[in-house]
Amino acid sequence: MKIALASDHGGFELKNGLRDYLSDEGYEVVDLGTESGESVDYPVYGKKCAEYVVSGQADKGIVVCGTGIGIGIAANKVHGARCAVVASETHAFFAKNHNDANLIALGERTTELEDAKLYVDTWLQTKFDGGERHARRVKLLDDM
Ligand code: RB5
């Protein structure tokens, strides 16, 4: 599985930690930036990562900013992106199981690396429920 990651400066350290973790776990990882802690604009990176996933260049995407909120909003502006802000294991599970999220957004100010690894693993290992009502709702999202 190929996973794309991107962050602004506020998510730079957590993004790098997750990139190294996922790479060690054997995933193919693409780091779309940012490349330093210098201030950048999160919409640029949320859009970049979501476009990368929606175009099929990666299977899934992880975006990180200070809270996950801004970069998650940006990712969801890209048609076909279903990006869930994840701040707990429960969020991670349902992001996949009910919403079939193809990206998740995490916050470096709100989530420690060890917790983020757990959330990412949960999201990656959970299966989409696949039941008619969830499939219908995901299709309604994609048709917007
Ligand atoms: C940047 O200071 C900060 O606003 C950003 O990382 C993010 O938290 C926005 O939602």
PDB file of C-alpha atoms and ligand atoms in Angstrom:
ATOM      1  CA  MET A   1       0.000   0.000   0.000  1.00  0.00           C
ATOM      2  CA  LYS A   2       1.219   3.471  -0.901  1.00  0.00           C
ATOM      3  CA  ILE A   3       0.573   6.268   1.587  1.00  0.00           C
ATOM      4  CA  ALA A   4       1.074   9.978   0.899  1.00  0.00           C
ATOM      5  CA  LEU A   5       1.770  12.388   3.750  1.00  0.00           C
ATOM      6  CA  ALA A   6       1.787  16.162   3.891  1.00  0.00           C
ATOM      7  CA  SER A   7       1.820  18.813   6.592  1.00  0.00           C
ATOM      8  CA  ASP A   8       2.255  22.483   7.256  1.00  0.00           C
ATOM      9  CA  HIS A   9       4.911  23.729   9.679  1.00  0.00           C
ATOM     10  CA  GLY A  10       2.568  23.058  12.617  1.00  0.00           C
ATOM     11  CA  GLY A  11       2.440  19.360  11.740  1.00  0.00           C
ATOM     12  CA  PHE A  12       5.981  18.981  10.457  1.00  0.00           C
ATOM     13  CA  GLU A  13       7.419  16.885  13.308  1.00  0.00           C
ATOM     14  CA  LEU A  14       4.418  14.567  13.602  1.00  0.00           C
ATOM     15  CA  LYS A  15       4.312  14.083   9.829  1.00  0.00           C
ATOM     16  CA  ASN A  16       7.991  13.124   9.811  1.00  0.00           C
ATOM     17  CA  GLY A  17       7.509  10.740  12.741  1.00  0.00           C
ATOM     18  CA  LEU A  18       4.621   9.008  10.989  1.00  0.00           C
ATOM     19  CA  ARG A  19       6.504   8.890   7.698  1.00  0.00           C
ATOM     20  CA  ASP A  20       9.428   7.086   9.348  1.00  0.00           C
ATOM     21  CA  TYR A  21       7.128   4.768  11.303  1.00  0.00           C
ATOM     22  CA  LEU A  22       5.115   3.741   8.242  1.00  0.00           C
ATOM     23  CA  SER A  23       8.243   3.271   6.197  1.00  0.00           C
ATOM     24  CA  ASP A  24       9.693   0.996   8.916  1.00  0.00           C
ATOM     25  CA  GLU A  25       6.396  -0.917   8.897  1.00  0.00           C
ATOM     26  CA  GLY A  26       6.924  -1.696   5.217  1.00  0.00           C
ATOM     27  CA  TYR A  27       4.506   0.744   3.591  1.00  0.00           C
ATOM     28  CA  GLU A  28       5.505   2.648   0.505  1.00  0.00           C
ATOM     29  CA  VAL A  29       5.528   6.254   1.665  1.00  0.00           C
ATOM     30  CA  VAL A  30       5.545   9.525  -0.244  1.00  0.00           C
ATOM     31  CA  ASP A  31       6.372  12.726   1.647  1.00  0.00           C
ATOM     32  CA  LEU A  32       4.764  15.700  -0.127  1.00  0.00           C
ATOM     33  CA  GLY A  33       6.235  18.250   2.290  1.00  0.00           C
ATOM     34  CA  THR A  34       6.579  20.618   3.931  1.00  0.00           C
ATOM     35  CA  GLU A  35      10.311  20.238   4.289  1.00  0.00           C
ATOM     36  CA  SER A  36      11.014  22.389   7.336  1.00  0.00           C
ATOM     37  CA  GLY A  37       9.436  24.137  10.290  1.00  0.00           C
ATOM     38  CA  GLU A  38       9.302  27.390   8.335  1.00  0.00           C
ATOM     39  CA  SER A  39       5.794  28.859   8.169  1.00  0.00           C
ATOM     40  CA  VAL A  40       3.719  27.706   5.176  1.00  0.00           C
ATOM     41  CA  ASP A  41       0.010  27.673   4.333  1.00  0.00           C
ATOM     42  CA  TYR A  42      -1.860  24.489   5.246  1.00  0.00           C
ATOM     43  CA  PRO A  43      -4.395  24.715   2.359  1.00  0.00           C
ATOM     44  CA  VAL A  44      -1.568  24.184  -0.132  1.00  0.00           C
ATOM     45  CA  TYR A  45      -0.510  20.929   1.519  1.00  0.00           C
ATOM     46  CA  GLY A  46      -3.993  19.607   2.211  1.00  0.00           C
ATOM     47  CA  LYS A  47      -4.913  20.101  -1.440  1.00  0.00           C
ATOM     48  CA  LYS A  48      -1.664  18.578  -2.676  1.00  0.00           C
ATOM     49  CA  CYS A  49      -2.074  15.392  -0.649  1.00  0.00           C
ATOM     50  CA  ALA A  50      -5.779  14.968  -1.435  1.00  0.00           C
ATOM     51  CA  GLU A  51      -5.159  15.423  -5.171  1.00  0.00           C
ATOM     52  CA  TYR A  52      -2.388  12.850  -4.979  1.00  0.00           C
ATOM     53  CA  VAL A  53      -4.754  10.298  -3.440  1.00  0.00           C
ATOM     54  CA  VAL A  54      -7.830  11.061  -5.538  1.00  0.00           C
ATOM     55  CA  SER A  55      -5.777  10.832  -8.746  1.00  0.00           C
ATOM     56  CA  GLY A  56      -4.683   7.329  -7.730  1.00  0.00           C
ATOM     57  CA  GLN A  57      -1.013   8.106  -7.170  1.00  0.00           C
ATOM     58  CA  ALA A  58      -1.384   6.851  -3.594  1.00  0.00           C
ATOM     59  CA  ASP A  59      -3.910   4.569  -1.923  1.00  0.00           C
ATOM     60  CA  LYS A  60      -4.346   6.729   1.156  1.00  0.00           C
ATOM     61  CA  GLY A  61      -3.254  10.068   2.561  1.00  0.00           C
ATOM     62  CA  ILE A  62      -2.368  11.510   5.943  1.00  0.00           C
ATOM     63  CA  VAL A  63      -2.367  15.273   6.463  1.00  0.00           C
ATOM     64  CA  VAL A  64      -1.096  17.013   9.581  1.00  0.00           C
ATOM     65  CA  CYS A  65      -1.289  20.572  10.894  1.00  0.00           C
ATOM     66  CA  GLY A  66      -1.477  21.999  14.401  1.00  0.00           C
ATOM     67  CA  THR A  67      -4.928  20.567  15.037  1.00  0.00           C
ATOM     68  CA  GLY A  68      -5.749  18.609  11.878  1.00  0.00           C
ATOM     69  CA  ILE A  69      -8.671  20.937  11.295  1.00  0.00           C
ATOM     70  CA  GLY A  70      -7.357  23.406   8.731  1.00  0.00           C
ATOM     71  CA  ILE A  71      -5.506  20.903   6.587  1.00  0.00           C
ATOM     72  CA  GLY A  72      -8.481  18.518   6.805  1.00  0.00           C
ATOM     73  CA  ILE A  73     -10.846  21.223   5.564  1.00  0.00           C
ATOM     74  CA  ALA A  74      -8.458  21.873   2.685  1.00  0.00           C
ATOM     75  CA  ALA A  75      -8.247  18.180   1.767  1.00  0.00           C
ATOM     76  CA  ASN A  76     -12.034  17.885   1.700  1.00  0.00           C
ATOM     77  CA  LYS A  77     -12.261  20.664  -0.899  1.00  0.00           C
ATOM     78  CA  VAL A  78     -10.828  18.197  -3.417  1.00  0.00           C
ATOM     79  CA  HIS A  79     -13.569  16.226  -5.129  1.00  0.00           C
ATOM     80  CA  GLY A  80     -13.364  12.583  -4.154  1.00  0.00           C
ATOM     81  CA  ALA A  81     -11.499  13.201  -0.909  1.00  0.00           C
ATOM     82  CA  ARG A  82     -13.081  11.898   2.279  1.00  0.00           C
ATOM     83  CA  CYS A  83     -10.786  13.246   4.962  1.00  0.00           C
ATOM     84  CA  ALA A  84     -11.609  12.654   8.625  1.00  0.00           C
ATOM     85  CA  VAL A  85     -10.038  14.544  11.503  1.00  0.00           C
ATOM     86  CA  VAL A  86      -8.932  11.806  13.870  1.00  0.00           C
ATOM     87  CA  ALA A  87      -8.237  12.469  17.546  1.00  0.00           C
ATOM     88  CA  SER A  88      -9.013   9.082  19.099  1.00  0.00           C
ATOM     89  CA  GLU A  89      -8.960   5.381  18.301  1.00  0.00           C
ATOM     90  CA  THR A  90     -12.749   5.520  17.956  1.00  0.00           C
ATOM     91  CA  HIS A  91     -12.496   8.267  15.345  1.00  0.00           C
ATOM     92  CA  ALA A  92      -9.895   6.186  13.495  1.00  0.00           C
ATOM     93  CA  PHE A  93     -12.070   3.072  13.477  1.00  0.00           C
ATOM     94  CA  PHE A  94     -15.256   4.755  12.269  1.00  0.00           C
ATOM     95  CA  ALA A  95     -13.427   6.962   9.781  1.00  0.00           C
ATOM     96  CA  LYS A  96     -12.829   3.762   7.839  1.00  0.00           C
ATOM     97  CA  ASN A  97     -15.700   1.526   8.958  1.00  0.00           C
ATOM     98  CA  HIS A  98     -18.541   3.976   8.300  1.00  0.00           C
ATOM     99  CA  ASN A  99     -17.034   6.766   6.175  1.00  0.00           C
ATOM    100  CA  ASP A 100     -14.451   4.875   4.099  1.00  0.00           C
ATOM    101  CA  ALA A 101     -12.097   7.833   4.646  1.00  0.00           C
ATOM    102  CA  ASN A 102      -9.330   7.849   2.072  1.00  0.00           C
ATOM    103  CA  LEU A 103      -7.419  10.465   4.085  1.00  0.00           C
ATOM    104  CA  ILE A 104      -7.131  11.304   7.742  1.00  0.00           C
ATOM    105  CA  ALA A 105      -6.061  14.555   9.356  1.00  0.00           C
ATOM    106  CA  LEU A 106      -4.092  14.668  12.602  1.00  0.00           C
ATOM    107  CA  GLY A 107      -2.977  17.494  14.885  1.00  0.00           C
ATOM    108  CA  GLU A 108       0.536  17.815  16.233  1.00  0.00           C
ATOM    109  CA  ARG A 109      -0.677  20.077  19.057  1.00  0.00           C
ATOM    110  CA  THR A 110      -3.368  17.604  20.064  1.00  0.00           C
ATOM    111  CA  THR A 111      -1.848  14.171  19.430  1.00  0.00           C
ATOM    112  CA  GLU A 112       1.410  12.573  20.596  1.00  0.00           C
ATOM    113  CA  LEU A 113       3.333  10.475  18.079  1.00  0.00           C
ATOM    114  CA  GLU A 114       2.651   7.195  19.907  1.00  0.00           C
ATOM    115  CA  ASP A 115      -1.094   7.882  19.891  1.00  0.00           C
ATOM    116  CA  ALA A 116      -0.952   8.950  16.250  1.00  0.00           C
ATOM    117  CA  LYS A 117       0.703   5.634  15.330  1.00  0.00           C
ATOM    118  CA  LEU A 118      -2.156   3.785  17.027  1.00  0.00           C
ATOM    119  CA  TYR A 119      -4.782   5.865  15.213  1.00  0.00           C
ATOM    120  CA  VAL A 120      -3.075   5.360  11.855  1.00  0.00           C
ATOM    121  CA  ASP A 121      -2.745   1.603  12.423  1.00  0.00           C
ATOM    122  CA  THR A 122      -6.404   1.386  13.424  1.00  0.00           C
ATOM    123  CA  TRP A 123      -7.536   3.295  10.348  1.00  0.00           C
ATOM    124  CA  LEU A 124      -5.318   1.238   8.016  1.00  0.00           C
ATOM    125  CA  GLN A 125      -6.365  -2.109   9.491  1.00  0.00           C
ATOM    126  CA  THR A 126     -10.102  -1.444   9.726  1.00  0.00           C
ATOM    127  CA  LYS A 127     -12.356  -2.575   6.906  1.00  0.00           C
ATOM    128  CA  PHE A 128     -15.183  -0.513   5.418  1.00  0.00           C
ATOM    129  CA  ASP A 129     -18.488  -1.867   6.730  1.00  0.00           C
ATOM    130  CA  GLY A 130     -19.671  -2.216   3.148  1.00  0.00           C
ATOM    131  CA  GLY A 131     -23.332  -2.421   4.142  1.00  0.00           C
ATOM    132  CA  GLU A 132     -25.868  -0.825   1.822  1.00  0.00           C
ATOM    133  CA  ARG A 133     -26.577   2.184   4.031  1.00  0.00           C
ATOM    134  CA  HIS A 134     -22.919   3.119   4.456  1.00  0.00           C
ATOM    135  CA  ALA A 135     -22.146   2.567   0.785  1.00  0.00           C
ATOM    136  CA  ARG A 136     -25.141   4.757  -0.131  1.00  0.00           C
ATOM    137  CA  ARG A 137     -23.981   7.555   2.171  1.00  0.00           C
ATOM    138  CA  VAL A 138     -20.408   7.446   0.909  1.00  0.00           C
ATOM    139  CA  LYS A 139     -21.740   7.609  -2.656  1.00  0.00           C
ATOM    140  CA  LEU A 140     -23.844  10.651  -1.688  1.00  0.00           C
ATOM    141  CA  LEU A 141     -20.665  12.299  -0.411  1.00  0.00           C
ATOM    142  CA  ASP A 142     -18.780  11.485  -3.595  1.00  0.00           C
ATOM    143  CA  ASP A 143     -21.646  12.805  -5.728  1.00  0.00           C
ATOM    144  CA  MET A 144     -21.592  16.248  -4.062  1.00  0.00           C
TER     145      MET A 144
HETATM  146  C1  RB5 B   1      -0.666  27.117  11.947  1.00  0.00           C
HETATM  147  O1  RB5 B   1      -0.250  28.014  12.892  1.00  0.00           O
HETATM  148  C2  RB5 B   1      -1.964  26.487  12.368  1.00  0.00           C
HETATM  149  O2  RB5 B   1      -2.991  27.406  12.241  1.00  0.00           O
HETATM  150  C3  RB5 B   1      -2.230  25.267  11.549  1.00  0.00           C
HETATM  151  O3  RB5 B   1      -1.196  24.352  11.712  1.00  0.00           O
HETATM  152  C4  RB5 B   1      -3.496  24.499  11.858  1.00  0.00           C
HETATM  153  O4  RB5 B   1      -3.609  24.224  13.220  1.00  0.00           O
HETATM  154  C5  RB5 B   1      -4.730  25.041  11.290  1.00  0.00           C
HETATM  155  O5  RB5 B   1      -5.806  24.460  11.387  1.00  0.00           O
END
